[in-house]
Amino acid sequence: MPHPSFRLVAPLAVFAVVAGVPAAAKDKAPPPLPAQIQELYACRDIGDAAARLACFDREVGELKAADQAKEIVFTDKETAKKTRRGLFGFSFPKLGGIFGGDEDEIKEIETTIRSVSMDRSGKYMLVMEDDAVWVQIDTTRLPRQPKPGQKVKIKTATMGSYFATVDGGRTIRMKRDR
């Protein structure tokens, strides 16, 4: 039989570990800067103005060469946001903030239907204006068939699925096909 103090200490230890996990995840260090950027930033520390300028010229030349060779990619926040929106509905591993981090994670989009088709079981396939293809995965029947030009709001649901609402009507469960 366990010692009485063990019965008190064990639950507290488990609680401490579980409570610490979210804090540790939140304090995760950002990914390291690419070597080319670190070397460019290091130029700032050179005291002699001529040597500092020569360092900046050399490192900017290296960045340009890496960019032209497609070894490094530059993007801005707006481009990253558009990329995340275009990938909405696909499951990807966390890529260390490559698209700007999780603080701007997209939970919902609004788009327009370009075409509609229905399979033999009566489930919809919607092709959106951005070429995204969404297929219905539940058996909900809509009172009115979706039509090209209608607005669709798609938001994150559970277990990799999404809820789609066509023109504010009834919600159906969908998944991104391509």
PDB file of C-alpha atoms in Angstrom, residues 23-109:
ATOM      1  CA  ALA A  23       3.451  27.768 -20.511  1.00  0.00           C
ATOM      2  CA  ALA A  24       6.406  25.923 -22.009  1.00  0.00           C
ATOM      3  CA  ALA A  25       4.720  25.765 -25.415  1.00  0.00           C
ATOM      4  CA  LYS A  26       3.912  29.493 -25.305  1.00  0.00           C
ATOM      5  CA  ASP A  27       7.522  30.436 -24.476  1.00  0.00           C
ATOM      6  CA  LYS A  28       8.926  28.430 -27.399  1.00  0.00           C
ATOM      7  CA  ALA A  29      11.833  30.229 -29.019  1.00  0.00           C
ATOM      8  CA  PRO A  30      11.320  31.600 -32.520  1.00  0.00           C
ATOM      9  CA  PRO A  31      13.137  29.783 -35.319  1.00  0.00           C
ATOM     10  CA  PRO A  32      16.723  30.932 -35.867  1.00  0.00           C
ATOM     11  CA  LEU A  33      17.428  33.526 -38.516  1.00  0.00           C
ATOM     12  CA  PRO A  34      18.985  32.272 -41.757  1.00  0.00           C
ATOM     13  CA  ALA A  35      22.788  32.490 -41.761  1.00  0.00           C
ATOM     14  CA  GLN A  36      22.714  35.127 -44.526  1.00  0.00           C
ATOM     15  CA  ILE A  37      20.591  37.451 -42.373  1.00  0.00           C
ATOM     16  CA  GLN A  38      22.754  36.882 -39.275  1.00  0.00           C
ATOM     17  CA  GLU A  39      25.854  37.794 -41.293  1.00  0.00           C
ATOM     18  CA  LEU A  40      24.185  40.946 -42.629  1.00  0.00           C
ATOM     19  CA  TYR A  41      23.159  41.998 -39.111  1.00  0.00           C
ATOM     20  CA  ALA A  42      26.706  41.350 -37.891  1.00  0.00           C
ATOM     21  CA  CYS A  43      27.920  44.129 -40.196  1.00  0.00           C
ATOM     22  CA  ARG A  44      26.286  46.673 -37.870  1.00  0.00           C
ATOM     23  CA  ASP A  45      28.835  45.827 -35.175  1.00  0.00           C
ATOM     24  CA  ILE A  46      31.861  46.880 -37.250  1.00  0.00           C
ATOM     25  CA  GLY A  47      33.269  50.154 -35.917  1.00  0.00           C
ATOM     26  CA  ASP A  48      35.161  51.377 -38.974  1.00  0.00           C
ATOM     27  CA  ALA A  49      32.724  53.023 -41.414  1.00  0.00           C
ATOM     28  CA  ALA A  50      34.543  51.873 -44.573  1.00  0.00           C
ATOM     29  CA  ALA A  51      34.785  48.272 -43.315  1.00  0.00           C
ATOM     30  CA  ARG A  52      31.131  48.345 -42.235  1.00  0.00           C
ATOM     31  CA  LEU A  53      30.053  49.581 -45.686  1.00  0.00           C
ATOM     32  CA  ALA A  54      32.188  46.920 -47.369  1.00  0.00           C
ATOM     33  CA  CYS A  55      30.574  44.276 -45.132  1.00  0.00           C
ATOM     34  CA  PHE A  56      27.068  45.495 -45.989  1.00  0.00           C
ATOM     35  CA  ASP A  57      27.873  45.547 -49.708  1.00  0.00           C
ATOM     36  CA  ARG A  58      29.319  42.022 -49.552  1.00  0.00           C
ATOM     37  CA  GLU A  59      26.424  40.569 -47.513  1.00  0.00           C
ATOM     38  CA  VAL A  60      23.716  42.237 -49.618  1.00  0.00           C
ATOM     39  CA  GLY A  61      25.438  40.761 -52.683  1.00  0.00           C
ATOM     40  CA  GLU A  62      25.357  37.329 -50.999  1.00  0.00           C
ATOM     41  CA  LEU A  63      21.629  37.772 -50.236  1.00  0.00           C
ATOM     42  CA  LYS A  64      20.927  38.747 -53.829  1.00  0.00           C
ATOM     43  CA  ALA A  65      22.816  35.693 -55.124  1.00  0.00           C
ATOM     44  CA  ALA A  66      20.955  33.394 -52.680  1.00  0.00           C
ATOM     45  CA  ASP A  67      17.636  34.961 -53.761  1.00  0.00           C
ATOM     46  CA  GLN A  68      18.399  34.489 -57.460  1.00  0.00           C
ATOM     47  CA  ALA A  69      19.486  30.877 -56.820  1.00  0.00           C
ATOM     48  CA  LYS A  70      16.196  30.300 -54.915  1.00  0.00           C
ATOM     49  CA  GLU A  71      18.160  29.338 -51.767  1.00  0.00           C
ATOM     50  CA  ILE A  72      16.305  31.907 -49.687  1.00  0.00           C
ATOM     51  CA  VAL A  73      12.804  33.306 -50.084  1.00  0.00           C
ATOM     52  CA  PHE A  74      11.567  36.706 -48.981  1.00  0.00           C
ATOM     53  CA  THR A  75       7.943  37.453 -48.262  1.00  0.00           C
ATOM     54  CA  ASP A  76       5.882  40.071 -46.515  1.00  0.00           C
ATOM     55  CA  LYS A  77       3.061  39.666 -44.022  1.00  0.00           C
ATOM     56  CA  GLU A  78       0.317  40.249 -46.622  1.00  0.00           C
ATOM     57  CA  THR A  79       1.732  37.609 -48.998  1.00  0.00           C
ATOM     58  CA  ALA A  80       2.034  35.124 -46.111  1.00  0.00           C
ATOM     59  CA  LYS A  81      -1.595  35.833 -45.165  1.00  0.00           C
ATOM     60  CA  LYS A  82      -2.760  35.203 -48.748  1.00  0.00           C
ATOM     61  CA  THR A  83      -0.776  31.952 -48.810  1.00  0.00           C
ATOM     62  CA  ARG A  84      -2.361  30.781 -45.526  1.00  0.00           C
ATOM     63  CA  ARG A  85      -5.802  31.647 -46.895  1.00  0.00           C
ATOM     64  CA  GLY A  86      -5.121  29.694 -50.097  1.00  0.00           C
ATOM     65  CA  LEU A  87      -4.082  26.660 -48.042  1.00  0.00           C
ATOM     66  CA  PHE A  88      -7.112  26.874 -45.707  1.00  0.00           C
ATOM     67  CA  GLY A  89      -8.652  23.428 -45.393  1.00  0.00           C
ATOM     68  CA  PHE A  90      -5.440  21.445 -45.830  1.00  0.00           C
ATOM     69  CA  SER A  91      -3.627  19.887 -42.877  1.00  0.00           C
ATOM     70  CA  PHE A  92       0.055  20.681 -42.633  1.00  0.00           C
ATOM     71  CA  PRO A  93       2.561  20.179 -39.858  1.00  0.00           C
ATOM     72  CA  LYS A  94       3.608  23.287 -37.944  1.00  0.00           C
ATOM     73  CA  LEU A  95       6.341  24.852 -40.044  1.00  0.00           C
ATOM     74  CA  GLY A  96       7.942  27.065 -37.422  1.00  0.00           C
ATOM     75  CA  GLY A  97       6.159  30.261 -38.388  1.00  0.00           C
ATOM     76  CA  ILE A  98       7.104  30.059 -42.065  1.00  0.00           C
ATOM     77  CA  PHE A  99       3.826  31.779 -42.944  1.00  0.00           C
ATOM     78  CA  GLY A 100       3.959  34.343 -40.164  1.00  0.00           C
ATOM     79  CA  GLY A 101       3.211  32.279 -37.067  1.00  0.00           C
ATOM     80  CA  ASP A 102       0.116  30.930 -35.400  1.00  0.00           C
ATOM     81  CA  GLU A 103      -1.147  34.268 -34.088  1.00  0.00           C
ATOM     82  CA  ASP A 104      -2.708  34.960 -37.483  1.00  0.00           C
ATOM     83  CA  GLU A 105      -4.085  31.446 -37.992  1.00  0.00           C
ATOM     84  CA  ILE A 106      -7.120  31.528 -40.244  1.00  0.00           C
ATOM     85  CA  LYS A 107     -10.219  29.976 -38.690  1.00  0.00           C
ATOM     86  CA  GLU A 108     -12.756  31.059 -41.309  1.00  0.00           C
ATOM     87  CA  ILE A 109     -12.914  32.243 -44.907  1.00  0.00           C
TER      88      ILE A 109
END
